[in-house]
Each structure stands twice: as C-alpha cells, then as structure tokens.
XYZ file of C-alpha atoms in Angstrom:
575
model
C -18.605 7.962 -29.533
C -18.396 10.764 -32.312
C -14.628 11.901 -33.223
C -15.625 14.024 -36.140
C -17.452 17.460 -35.756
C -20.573 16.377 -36.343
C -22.354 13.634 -34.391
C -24.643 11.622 -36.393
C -27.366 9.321 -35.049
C -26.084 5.605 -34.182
C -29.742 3.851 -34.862
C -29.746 5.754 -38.071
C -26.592 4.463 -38.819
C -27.327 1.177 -38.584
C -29.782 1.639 -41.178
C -27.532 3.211 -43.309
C -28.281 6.570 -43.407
C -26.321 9.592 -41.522
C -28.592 11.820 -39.824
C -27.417 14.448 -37.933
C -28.068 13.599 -33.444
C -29.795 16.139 -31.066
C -29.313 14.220 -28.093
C -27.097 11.747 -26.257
C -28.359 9.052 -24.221
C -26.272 8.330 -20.982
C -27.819 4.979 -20.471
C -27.270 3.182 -23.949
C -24.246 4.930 -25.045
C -25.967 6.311 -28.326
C -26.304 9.414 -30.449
C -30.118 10.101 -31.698
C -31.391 12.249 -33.709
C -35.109 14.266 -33.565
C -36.808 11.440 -34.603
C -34.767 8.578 -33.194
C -34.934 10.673 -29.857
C -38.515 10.705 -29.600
C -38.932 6.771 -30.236
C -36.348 6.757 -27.586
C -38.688 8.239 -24.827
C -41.696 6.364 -25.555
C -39.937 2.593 -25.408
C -40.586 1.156 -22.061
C -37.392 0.032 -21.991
C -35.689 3.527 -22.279
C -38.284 6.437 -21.356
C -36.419 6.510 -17.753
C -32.612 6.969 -19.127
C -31.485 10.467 -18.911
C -30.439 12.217 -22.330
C -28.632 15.165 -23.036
C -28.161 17.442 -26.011
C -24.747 16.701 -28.352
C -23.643 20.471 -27.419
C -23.473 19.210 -23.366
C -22.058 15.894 -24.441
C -19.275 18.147 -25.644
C -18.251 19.992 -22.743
C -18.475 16.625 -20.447
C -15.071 15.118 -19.123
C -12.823 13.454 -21.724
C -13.329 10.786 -18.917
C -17.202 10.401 -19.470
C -16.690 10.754 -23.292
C -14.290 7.539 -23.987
C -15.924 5.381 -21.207
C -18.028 2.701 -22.767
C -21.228 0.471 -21.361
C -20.071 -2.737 -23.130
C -16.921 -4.677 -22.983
C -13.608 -4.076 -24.740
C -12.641 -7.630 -25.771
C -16.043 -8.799 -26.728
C -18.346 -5.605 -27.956
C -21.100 -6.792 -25.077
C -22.572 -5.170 -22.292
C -21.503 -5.408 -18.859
C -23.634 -7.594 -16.808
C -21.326 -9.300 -14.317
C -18.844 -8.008 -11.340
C -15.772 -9.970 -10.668
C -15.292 -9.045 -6.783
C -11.474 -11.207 -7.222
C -10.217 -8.801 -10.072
C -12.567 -6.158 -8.917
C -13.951 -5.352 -12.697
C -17.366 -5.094 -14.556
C -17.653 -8.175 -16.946
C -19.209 -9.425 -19.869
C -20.683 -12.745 -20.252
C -18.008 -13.911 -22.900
C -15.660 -12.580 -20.170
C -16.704 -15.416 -17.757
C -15.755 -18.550 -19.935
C -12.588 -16.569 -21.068
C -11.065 -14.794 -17.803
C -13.072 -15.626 -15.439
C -13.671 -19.354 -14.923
C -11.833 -19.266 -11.603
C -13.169 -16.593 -10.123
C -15.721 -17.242 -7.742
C -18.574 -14.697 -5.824
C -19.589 -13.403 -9.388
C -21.739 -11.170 -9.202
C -25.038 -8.777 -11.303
C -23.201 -5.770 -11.979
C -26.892 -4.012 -11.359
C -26.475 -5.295 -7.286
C -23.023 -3.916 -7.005
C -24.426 -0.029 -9.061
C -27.186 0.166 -7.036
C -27.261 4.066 -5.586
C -23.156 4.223 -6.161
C -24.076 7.914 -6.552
C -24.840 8.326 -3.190
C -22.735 5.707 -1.799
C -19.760 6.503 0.436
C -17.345 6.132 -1.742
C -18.137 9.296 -3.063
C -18.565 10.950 -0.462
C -15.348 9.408 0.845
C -13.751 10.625 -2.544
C -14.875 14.375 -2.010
C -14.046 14.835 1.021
C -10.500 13.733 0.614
C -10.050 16.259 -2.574
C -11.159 19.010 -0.340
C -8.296 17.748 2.717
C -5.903 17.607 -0.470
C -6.528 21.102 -1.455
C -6.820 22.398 1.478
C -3.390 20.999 2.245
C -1.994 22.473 -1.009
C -3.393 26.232 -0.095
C -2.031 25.783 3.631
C 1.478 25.075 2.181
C 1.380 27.693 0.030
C 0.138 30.332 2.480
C 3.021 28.919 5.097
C 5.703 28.808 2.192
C 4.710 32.384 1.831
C 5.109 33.363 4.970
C 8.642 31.287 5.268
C 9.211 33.782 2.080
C 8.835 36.908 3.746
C 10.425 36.025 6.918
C 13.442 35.016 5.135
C 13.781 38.473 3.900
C 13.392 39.943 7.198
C 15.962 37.858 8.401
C 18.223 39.270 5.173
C 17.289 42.727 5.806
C 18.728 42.217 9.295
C 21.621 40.336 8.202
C 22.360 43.474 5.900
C 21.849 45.795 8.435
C 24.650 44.357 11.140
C 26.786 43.844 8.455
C 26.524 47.626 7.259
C 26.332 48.444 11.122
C 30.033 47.314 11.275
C 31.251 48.696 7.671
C 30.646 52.397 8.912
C 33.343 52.052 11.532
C 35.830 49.955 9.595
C 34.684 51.257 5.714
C 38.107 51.489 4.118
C 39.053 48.037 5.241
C 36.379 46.174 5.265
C 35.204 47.498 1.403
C 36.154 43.925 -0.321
C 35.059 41.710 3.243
C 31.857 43.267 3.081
C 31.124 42.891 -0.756
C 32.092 38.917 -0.346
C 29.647 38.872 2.604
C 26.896 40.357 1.029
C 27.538 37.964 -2.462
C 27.340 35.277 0.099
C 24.535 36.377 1.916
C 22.720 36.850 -1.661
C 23.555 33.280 -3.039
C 22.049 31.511 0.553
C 18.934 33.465 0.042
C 18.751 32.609 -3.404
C 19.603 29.073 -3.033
C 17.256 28.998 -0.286
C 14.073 31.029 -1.810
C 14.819 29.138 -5.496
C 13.963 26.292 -3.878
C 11.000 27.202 -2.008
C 9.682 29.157 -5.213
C 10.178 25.803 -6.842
C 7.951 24.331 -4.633
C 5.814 27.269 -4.958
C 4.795 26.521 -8.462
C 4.351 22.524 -8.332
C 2.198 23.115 -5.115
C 0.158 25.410 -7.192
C 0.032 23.190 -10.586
C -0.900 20.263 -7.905
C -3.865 22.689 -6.769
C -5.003 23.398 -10.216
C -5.218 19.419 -10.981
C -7.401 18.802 -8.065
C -9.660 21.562 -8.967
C -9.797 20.532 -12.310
C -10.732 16.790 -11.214
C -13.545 18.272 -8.749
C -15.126 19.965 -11.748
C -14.676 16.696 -13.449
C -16.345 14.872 -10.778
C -19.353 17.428 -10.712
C -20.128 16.859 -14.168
C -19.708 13.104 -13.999
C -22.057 12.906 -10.598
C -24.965 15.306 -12.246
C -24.850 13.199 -15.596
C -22.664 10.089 -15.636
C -24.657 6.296 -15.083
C -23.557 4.180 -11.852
C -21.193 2.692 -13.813
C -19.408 5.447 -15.682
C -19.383 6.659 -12.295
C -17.978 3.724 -10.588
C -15.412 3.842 -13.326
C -14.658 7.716 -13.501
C -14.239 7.541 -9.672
C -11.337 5.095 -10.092
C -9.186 7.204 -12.088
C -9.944 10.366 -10.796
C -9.279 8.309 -7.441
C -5.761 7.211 -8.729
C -4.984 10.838 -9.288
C -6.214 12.180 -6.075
C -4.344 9.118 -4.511
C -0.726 10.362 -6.022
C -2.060 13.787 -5.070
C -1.867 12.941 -1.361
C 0.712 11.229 -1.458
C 2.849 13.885 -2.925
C 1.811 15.492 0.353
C 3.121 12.422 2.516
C 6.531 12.576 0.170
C 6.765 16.401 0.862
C 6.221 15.942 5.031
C 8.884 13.355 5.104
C 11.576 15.375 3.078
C 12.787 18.866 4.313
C 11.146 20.972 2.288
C 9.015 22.535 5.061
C 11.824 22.586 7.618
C 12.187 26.415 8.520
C 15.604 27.420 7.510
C 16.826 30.670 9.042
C 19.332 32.976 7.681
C 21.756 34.186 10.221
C 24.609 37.011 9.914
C 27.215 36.120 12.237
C 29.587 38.775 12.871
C 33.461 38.129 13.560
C 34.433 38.270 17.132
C 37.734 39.944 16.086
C 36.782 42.068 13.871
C 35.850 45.397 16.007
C 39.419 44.964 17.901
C 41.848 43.503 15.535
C 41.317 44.729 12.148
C 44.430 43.803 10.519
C 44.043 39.812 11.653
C 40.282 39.644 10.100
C 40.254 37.090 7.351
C 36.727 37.253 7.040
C 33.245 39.515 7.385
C 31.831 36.840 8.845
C 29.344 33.885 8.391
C 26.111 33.041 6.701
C 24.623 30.269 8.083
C 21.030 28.156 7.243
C 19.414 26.602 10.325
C 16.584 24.328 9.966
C 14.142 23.316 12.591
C 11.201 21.460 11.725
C 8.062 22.754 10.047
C 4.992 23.705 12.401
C 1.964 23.480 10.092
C -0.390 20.837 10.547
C -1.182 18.766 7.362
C -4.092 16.736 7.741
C -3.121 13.300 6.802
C -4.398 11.584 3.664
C -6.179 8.029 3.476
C -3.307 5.617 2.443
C -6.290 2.986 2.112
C -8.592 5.159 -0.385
C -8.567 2.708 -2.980
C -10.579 0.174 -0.277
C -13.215 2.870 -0.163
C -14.092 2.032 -3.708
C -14.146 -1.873 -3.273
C -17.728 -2.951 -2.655
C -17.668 -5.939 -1.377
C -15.583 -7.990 1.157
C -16.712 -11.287 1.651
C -18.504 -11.789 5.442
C -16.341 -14.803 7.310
C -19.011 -17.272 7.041
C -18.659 -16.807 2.702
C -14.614 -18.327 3.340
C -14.733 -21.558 1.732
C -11.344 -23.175 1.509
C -11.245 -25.043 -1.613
C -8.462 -27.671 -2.114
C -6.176 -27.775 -4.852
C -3.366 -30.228 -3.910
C -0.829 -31.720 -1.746
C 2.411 -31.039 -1.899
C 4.311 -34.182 -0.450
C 7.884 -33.530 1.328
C 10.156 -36.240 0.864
C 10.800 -38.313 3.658
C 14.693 -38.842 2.911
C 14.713 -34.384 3.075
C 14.074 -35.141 6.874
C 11.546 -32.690 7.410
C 10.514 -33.997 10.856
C 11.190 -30.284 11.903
C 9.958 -28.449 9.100
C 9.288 -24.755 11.170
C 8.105 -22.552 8.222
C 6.947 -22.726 4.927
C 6.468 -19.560 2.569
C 4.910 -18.498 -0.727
C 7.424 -16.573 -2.786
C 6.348 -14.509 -5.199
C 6.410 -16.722 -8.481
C 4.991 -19.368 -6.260
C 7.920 -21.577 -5.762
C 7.657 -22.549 -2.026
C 10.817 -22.108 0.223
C 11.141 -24.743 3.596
C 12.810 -23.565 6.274
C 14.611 -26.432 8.423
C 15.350 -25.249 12.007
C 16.752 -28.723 13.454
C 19.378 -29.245 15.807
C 21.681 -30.871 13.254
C 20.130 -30.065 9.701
C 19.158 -26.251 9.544
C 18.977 -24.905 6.011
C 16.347 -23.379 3.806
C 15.154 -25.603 0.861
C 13.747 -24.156 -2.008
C 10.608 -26.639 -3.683
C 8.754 -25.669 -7.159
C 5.119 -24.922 -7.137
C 4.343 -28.921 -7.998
C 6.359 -29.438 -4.576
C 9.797 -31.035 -6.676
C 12.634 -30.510 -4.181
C 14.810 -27.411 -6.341
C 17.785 -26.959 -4.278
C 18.788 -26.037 -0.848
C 19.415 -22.258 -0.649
C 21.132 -21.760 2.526
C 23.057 -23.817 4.993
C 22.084 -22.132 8.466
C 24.976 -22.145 11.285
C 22.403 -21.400 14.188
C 18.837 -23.014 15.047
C 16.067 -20.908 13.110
C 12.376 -21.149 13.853
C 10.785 -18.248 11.234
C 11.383 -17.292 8.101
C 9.713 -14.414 5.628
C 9.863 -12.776 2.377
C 11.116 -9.308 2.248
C 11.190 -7.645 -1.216
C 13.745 -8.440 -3.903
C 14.229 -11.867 -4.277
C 15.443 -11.771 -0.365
C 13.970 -13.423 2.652
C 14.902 -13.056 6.478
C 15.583 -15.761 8.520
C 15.538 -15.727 12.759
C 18.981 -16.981 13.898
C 17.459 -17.651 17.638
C 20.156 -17.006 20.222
C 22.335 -15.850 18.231
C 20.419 -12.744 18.835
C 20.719 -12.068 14.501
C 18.050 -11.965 11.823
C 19.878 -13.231 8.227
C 18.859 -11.628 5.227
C 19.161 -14.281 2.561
C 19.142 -13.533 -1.743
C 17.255 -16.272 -2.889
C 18.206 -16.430 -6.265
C 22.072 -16.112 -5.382
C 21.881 -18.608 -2.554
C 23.624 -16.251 -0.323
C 23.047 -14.770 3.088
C 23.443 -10.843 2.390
C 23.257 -8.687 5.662
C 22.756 -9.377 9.180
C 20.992 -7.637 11.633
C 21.998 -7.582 15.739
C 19.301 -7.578 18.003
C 18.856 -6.817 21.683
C 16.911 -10.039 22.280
C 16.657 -13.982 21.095
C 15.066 -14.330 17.650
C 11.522 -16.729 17.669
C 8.875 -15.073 14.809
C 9.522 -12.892 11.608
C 7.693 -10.841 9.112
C 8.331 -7.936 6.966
C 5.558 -5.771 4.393
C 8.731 -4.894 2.195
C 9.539 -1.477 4.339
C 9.687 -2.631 7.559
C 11.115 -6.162 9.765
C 9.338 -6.908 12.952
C 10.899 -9.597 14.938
C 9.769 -11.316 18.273
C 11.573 -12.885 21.138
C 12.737 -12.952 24.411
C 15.590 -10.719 26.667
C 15.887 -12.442 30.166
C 12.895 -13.916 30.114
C 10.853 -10.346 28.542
C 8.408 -10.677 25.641
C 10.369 -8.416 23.389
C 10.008 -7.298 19.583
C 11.917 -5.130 17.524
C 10.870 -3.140 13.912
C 13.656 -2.210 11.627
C 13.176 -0.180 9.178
C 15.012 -1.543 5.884
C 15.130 1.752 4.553
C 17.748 3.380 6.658
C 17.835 0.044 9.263
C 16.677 2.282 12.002
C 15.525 0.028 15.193
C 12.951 0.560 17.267
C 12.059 -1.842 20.647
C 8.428 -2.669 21.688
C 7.400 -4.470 24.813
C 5.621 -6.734 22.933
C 5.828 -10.697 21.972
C 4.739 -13.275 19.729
C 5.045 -16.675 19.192
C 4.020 -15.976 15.555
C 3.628 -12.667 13.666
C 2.879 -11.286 10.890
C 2.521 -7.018 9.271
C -0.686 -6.053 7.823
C -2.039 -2.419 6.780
C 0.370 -0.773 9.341
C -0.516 -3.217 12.109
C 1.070 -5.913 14.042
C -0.401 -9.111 14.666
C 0.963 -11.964 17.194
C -0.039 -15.136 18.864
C 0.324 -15.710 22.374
C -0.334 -19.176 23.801
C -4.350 -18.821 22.627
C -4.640 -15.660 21.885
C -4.164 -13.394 18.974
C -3.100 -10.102 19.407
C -3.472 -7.041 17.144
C -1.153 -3.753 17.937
C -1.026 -0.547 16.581
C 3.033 0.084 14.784
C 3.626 1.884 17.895
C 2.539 -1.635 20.265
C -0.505 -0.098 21.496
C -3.105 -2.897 21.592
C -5.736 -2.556 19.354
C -7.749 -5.978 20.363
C -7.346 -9.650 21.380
C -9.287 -12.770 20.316
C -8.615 -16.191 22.662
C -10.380 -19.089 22.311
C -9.507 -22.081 24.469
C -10.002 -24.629 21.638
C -6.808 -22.999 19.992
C -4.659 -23.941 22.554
C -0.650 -22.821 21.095
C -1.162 -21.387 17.834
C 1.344 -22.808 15.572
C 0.675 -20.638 12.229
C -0.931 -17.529 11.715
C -1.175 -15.156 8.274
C -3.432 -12.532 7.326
C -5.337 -12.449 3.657
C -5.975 -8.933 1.825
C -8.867 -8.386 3.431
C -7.302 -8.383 7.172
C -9.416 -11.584 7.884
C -6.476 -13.416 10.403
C -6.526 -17.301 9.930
C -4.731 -19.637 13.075
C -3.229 -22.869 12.511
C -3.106 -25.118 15.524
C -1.799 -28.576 16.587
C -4.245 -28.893 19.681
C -7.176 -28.433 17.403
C -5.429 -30.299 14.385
C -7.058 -27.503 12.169
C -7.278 -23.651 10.697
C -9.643 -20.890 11.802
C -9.852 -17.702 11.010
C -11.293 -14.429 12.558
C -12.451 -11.021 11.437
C -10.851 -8.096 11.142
C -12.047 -6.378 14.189
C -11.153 -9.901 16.360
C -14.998 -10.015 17.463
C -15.976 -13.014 15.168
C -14.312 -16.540 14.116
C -15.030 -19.794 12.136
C -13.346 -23.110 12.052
C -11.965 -23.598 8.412
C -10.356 -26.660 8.513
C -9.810 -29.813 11.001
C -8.730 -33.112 11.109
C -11.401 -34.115 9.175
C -9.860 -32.724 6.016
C -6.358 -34.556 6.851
C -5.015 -31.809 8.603
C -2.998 -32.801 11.390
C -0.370 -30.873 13.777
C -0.196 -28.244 11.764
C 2.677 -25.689 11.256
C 3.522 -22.379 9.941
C 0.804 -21.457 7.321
C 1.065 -18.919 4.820
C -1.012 -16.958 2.703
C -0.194 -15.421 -0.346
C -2.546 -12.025 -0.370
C -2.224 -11.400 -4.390
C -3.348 -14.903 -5.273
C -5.536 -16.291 -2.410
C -2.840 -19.051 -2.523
C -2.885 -20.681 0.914
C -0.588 -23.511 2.071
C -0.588 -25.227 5.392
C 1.807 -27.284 6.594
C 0.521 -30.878 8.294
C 2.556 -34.048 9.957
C 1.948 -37.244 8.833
C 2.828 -40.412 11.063
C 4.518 -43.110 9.473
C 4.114 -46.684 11.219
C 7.116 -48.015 13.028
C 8.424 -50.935 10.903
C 10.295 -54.079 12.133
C 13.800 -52.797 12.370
C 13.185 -49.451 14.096
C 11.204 -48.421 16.935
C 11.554 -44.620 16.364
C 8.158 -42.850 15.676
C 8.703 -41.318 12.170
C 6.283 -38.661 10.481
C 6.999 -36.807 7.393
C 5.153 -33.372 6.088
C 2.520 -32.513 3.734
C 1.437 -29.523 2.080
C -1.794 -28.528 1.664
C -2.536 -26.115 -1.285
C -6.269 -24.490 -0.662
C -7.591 -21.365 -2.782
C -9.601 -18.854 -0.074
C-alpha cells in the first residue's frame, strides 16, 4: 500500500527503481506501472485479476486500502481457513497457531462465489431494516414533537382561560405555572431532540457503510470481501443493537403533557395555593421496529461441521478419589479457567468440590444443608446450585466460598442452567412438571408448564430431557421439536456445543450421542466400548470444545466388606 502522494510501481521497486503506477491490481495487492501493467495482463497467471487505475484506488474504502492478501505475522499469502478460530491462514500459521486445530481448510473452497453468497445478501438486507428503523424513529419522534406542542398550546390556553376571570390574583400563580409548564416541555423535548441527533448520526453511519460495501462488492477480491464484511458487520451489529437498547428503555414511551386545573380555584380564590399541575404521562410507544438478527455474526461463518464430521478425541481422565466419596457425584461443570467444580448431592455429604484442570482435589467450596442434584455456572465467578425441596436455588461465589443469594421457588428444584442473563430451573409442584426463568437482571420470575430431568439455555431456547426424549422450547415453552429414541432410555446428561448440536449422556446405553440442531438426525459418540460406563451429568464448554463426561467405575468387593463400591472418572474429550 502507498502512504505518500505518489504511488510508485511495487515490481519496479523490487528492482530498484521508482517508477511512477497507473494501475492497481486487486488480486496481488500491487501497484504497476505502464509497462509493468501490460506484462501483468499477458501472464497466464494474472490476465484474469481485475485492475484498477491509482486515481480509483484512491477513492476506495479505507477498509479495502489497509486490507492485505498475505499474513501479518509471517509476510505469506493466505492459503488455509481455520473453521475453529474462524480466520484465513498462512502456512507458517499452521505449525505456529494452529497445530490443534482440526477441519483446516483451502481458503480458495471457503471464497468460492462469497460475492454472491448469502451472507451478503443477509448483510444488506439487514442495513436496509437498520435504516429503515432509524428514519421510522425519527419520523415518529417528530410527530411525538409536534404533538407535544399541541398538548402545550392547550395547556396554555386553559390556563389563560382561567387568568381572565381571576387576573389580579392569579398574576404570580399563573407566571409559576407557565415556568413550570415551560421547563416539562423542555425537559421533555431536550431529550427527545437528543435522541433526534444520535438517531440521525446513527443513519449517516449506515449510509456511509452501504456506500462502503458498494465499492468493496464492485471491486474488492472474495477475501477482502469476506474480511470487509466482518467489520462493516460488527458495526451494523452495534447498529441494531442500539435499536434493541433504545426499545427496551423509555425513550419511545409517549409522554403527554397535561394542564390540570385546581378544583378550588374558580370558587375559593383566597385558599388557592397553587395554578395547578403539570404532569408527564407515559404509555408505551406504538411504532413497530422490525427486529434485528441477534445471530448476524453466524451468517458470516461458513462452515458448521455436518454430525457425522463429530469425532470425539480423548485427552485424559480425570480420576476422583475414592476416599472424596463420590459414589453420588450428580454434576460436574467446566468453569471458565477450566478448573472443574463437583457437585455432591448425597444424603449425608452434600457440598461442591472444586478440582484443578489435572483433576487435583482444590478445596471444597460449599457445604450444602439440603440434597442438590444440578449445578451451573452463571457469570462472575458464581454458580447456582438446586436445593431440591427446599423449593431454593443457591447462588454460590466461587472464589469466596460463599453462598450469596437465594432464590424461592413455587416448585421442588431437580435441573439448572443459566446463559449469564437468565436461570431456568425444573421440577415438580404436586406432582406437575414445572420450570421457572428468572431473570438475574431485575430477578423477575416467570412459570412455564414445562419439565426436565436435565436442561440446559442455548441461543434463546430451552432444552430438556424427559425419560427418552429431548425436548427443545421456544423462551416462552412453546415446543419447538422432540427427538426420542428408545436406546436412550433416562438421559442422565445433556449439554449443547456452539453450534446447537445437543449431545445425551445415558446410563442404559452406557454412552454419549448427540443430535442436530433441528432434532431430525443423531449419532452415537461414545459407548462402553470407550470405558464409558453409567454416565452422569456431562458438560460442554462451548468456547473451548472442552467436553467432560462423568463415568462410574466398579470396584471389586474385597474380603472384609460386602458393599458394592464404585468410584468416578472423568473423561476429558476435545469435539
């Protein structure tokens, strides 16, 4: 890329010589001069690529202009797509960030007509809802405008209605009236005039960004595209929801100004304190905002892998201690700087147990006073815990080793989960499937006719198990779809990765399966061939592809006791 004011041929250059460039080549990345330029179109190699003269070059996005075709780290070209971190790569990038990663693949297969691809298409089309959004506000902000000074105009006239009869007295009532009535209206069209002006910057941006995205889808490569997209993505993304953040607030509530005029006043002057009252009402807005796509970013993710393409791989077992008595180990969770925390639910020992990523016991966390059978993470360095009958769900501070809030339920506590906003917890009220969401924002609670004997909170969706089925609900409990399979028998685990695929751990098949998205399709992961037996509450840890799946191991009666014993295993797999 050129940064002074003259652009100067890059193969001439490299010769050492500065000759000044005609043309820009979109495909290589290069400057070229007459000469250069010409060679340029006869190679085999680059008589296809699309050029451009240095003038246009100019006047393309700043976007366009600092995005390059080879690698930051390594000065190469990119070759390679990294579906796990969802970047082009190099080849040095593969021995140096990418060893891991699996699914690699050409960066050519992934480019392939992204031009035309949904994703832009997707892309447009939401910039258009955006502004349109932005021009609908303003045109019903507008109109809020000039009904609010109808409404003043009214208020004025009552209030001058009454100072005719009553002038002499009412001269220093009236003028506090009217200051009052001035400072509401001003408070309240300030306000709206803010909003005026931010709606209208917001509308500029997005403009701005579609005559960015012109210019990039007449001239930029599949890549820059792919790349440009991203960012101007990001902005559209904060765009919308700026919209979302404006819907939920009040600033589209209509607030009315009102004159109210003193009862008294027309009969007993000389006890009037007052002219009367200005008062704000607000009822809620009536335009219809057409909702943005909180899951735009997926539209630019090409690839999710099909369910046959899940391969488990093991990485290692994490042996429980016998002596920790873990014979009734009920859940076991990922926390987010992969320490694992054990939730004991048994009749005498209930506590939570905190183990390091090489499973070394760390510390018990909490002593529980009631039987537990779930346990999640929330957000913060908290997790909530189901205190069965007692009808509670615990909120516990890891790192403090303290149980912070309660919450009171309307039904017996059996399955938790939480996506860091909301709680939804499953049980029973006289003998009713039952679940409850709380939000843990203002700890509003809302009761669903639905049950689980697992669940989990995914993309706005509930998900439960019920004897052998699995269950997927809308947030409201409408039921989306149901998988059952009778080889499942009583699902014992269940998590969800980032793509939505939903994976079933099960002691009557002594193994893991998972199923797609939609519920239609399902594979067997794991079974007692791969040492899994009775398994319990799996988890999955959606950042990483970290999963861990509980498993009971028998241990042989010896001479001196004739009490079955077992003790539990971890098993660490990468999906």
């Amino acid at each position: 890329m050129a940064t002074s004011n003259k652009d100067f041929c890059h193969l001439c250059c490299d010769d050492g010589t500065s000759t000044e460039a005609v043309t820009w080549c979109t495909e290589c990345d290069v400057f070229l001069c007459a000469d250069c330029g010409k060679h340029h179109k006869k190679s085999r190699l680059s008589r296809d690529h699309k050029t451009m003269s240095t003038e246009d070059y100019h006047k393309l996005p700043k976007l366009m202009q600092e995005f390059s075709v080879n690698c930051h780290y390594h000065r190469k070209k990119f070759e390679i797509y990294c579906p796990f971190h969802d970047c082009p790569c190099c080849i040095q990038c593969i021995t140096d960030k990418h060893k891991k990663c699996q699914e690699m693949k050409p960066l050519s297969d992934i480019l392939k007509q992204f031009k035309s691809s949904a994703s832009v298409h997707h892309l447009e089309k939401e910039m258009d809802n955006v502004k349109e959004n932005f021009k609908m506000m303003i045109k019903y902000l507008n109109d809020r405008l000039s009904i609010s000074n109808d409404q003043k105009i009214k208020g004025l006239y009552e209030i001058q209605s009454v100072r005719s009869q009553i002038d002499a007295f009412l001269n220093k009532l009236e003028q506090n009236i009217i200051d009052d009535l001035e400072f509401q209206h001003s408070k309240l069209t300030s306000k709206t005039n803010i909003l005026l002006i931010q709606l209208h910057q917001q509308t500029e941006k997005i403009s701005q960004l579609q005559n960015q995205l012109s210019k990039i889808t007449q001239y930029a490569t599949e890549l820059q595209m792919y790349v440009s997209l991203r960012e101007i993505e990001k902005t559209t993304s904060k765009a919308a929801q700026y919209i979302e953040d404006l819907k939920n607030g009040d600033n589209f509530d209509e607030k009315c100004l009102e004159v109210t005029i003193s009862s008294e006043l027309q009969s007993i002057l000389k006890d009037v304190k007052s002219f009367g009252d200005i008062k704000t009402k607000s009822r809620p807005y009536t335009i219809q905002v057409k909702a943005g796509r909180k899951d735009q970013a997926q539209y630019l993710v090409p690839i999710i892998p099909a369910i046959e393409k899940i391969k488990p791989a093991m990485q290692r077992p994490l042996t429980i201690p016998v002596n920790m008595k873990y014979e009734y180990m009920f859940a076991c969770r990922i926390l987010p700087d992969n320490t694992y925390l054990v939730l004991n639910g048994d009749y005498y020992y209930k506590y939570l147990a905190l183990f390091s990523n090489d499973g070394i016991f760390l510390r018990v966390v909490v002593n529980l006073d009631s039987s537990s059978l779930d346990v999640c993470f929330v957000r913060n360095k908290t997790v909530a815990v189901t205190l069965g009958i007692d009808n509670q769900i615990a909120v516990v501070n890891v790192e403090r080793n303290k149980i912070v809030k309660k919450f009171n339920l309307s039904h017996n506590c059996d399955a938790v989960a939480s996506d860091g906003q909301m709680l939804v917890i499953s049980g029973k009220a006289n003998h009713i499937k039952k679940s409850t969401l709380v939000n843990l924002n203002d700890e509003t609670h809302k009761v669903l006719g639905i049950g689980a004997g697992r669940i989990a909170l995914f993309n706005g969706n509930i998900y439960g198990t019920i004897y052998k089925e699995v269950r997927c609900y809308k947030i409201t409990g409408e039921l989306l779809w149901k998988f059952m399979h009778n080889k499942v028998g009583y699902s014992d685990g269940l998590a969800l990765d980032k793509n939505g695929f939903v994976y079933i751990a099960s002691s009557a098949m002594n193994g893991v399966m998972v199923v797609s998205p939609d519920g239609k399709i399902y594979e067997t992961l794991l079974s007692a061939a791969d040492g899994i037996q009775s398994p319990g509450a799996m988890d999955i840890n959606r950042e990483t592809g970290i999963m861990i799946v509980p498993s009971r191991i028998s241990i042989e009666n010896d001479s001196n006791d004739n009490v079955d014993k077992s003790y539990q295993i971890v098993f660490v797999y990468k999906i």
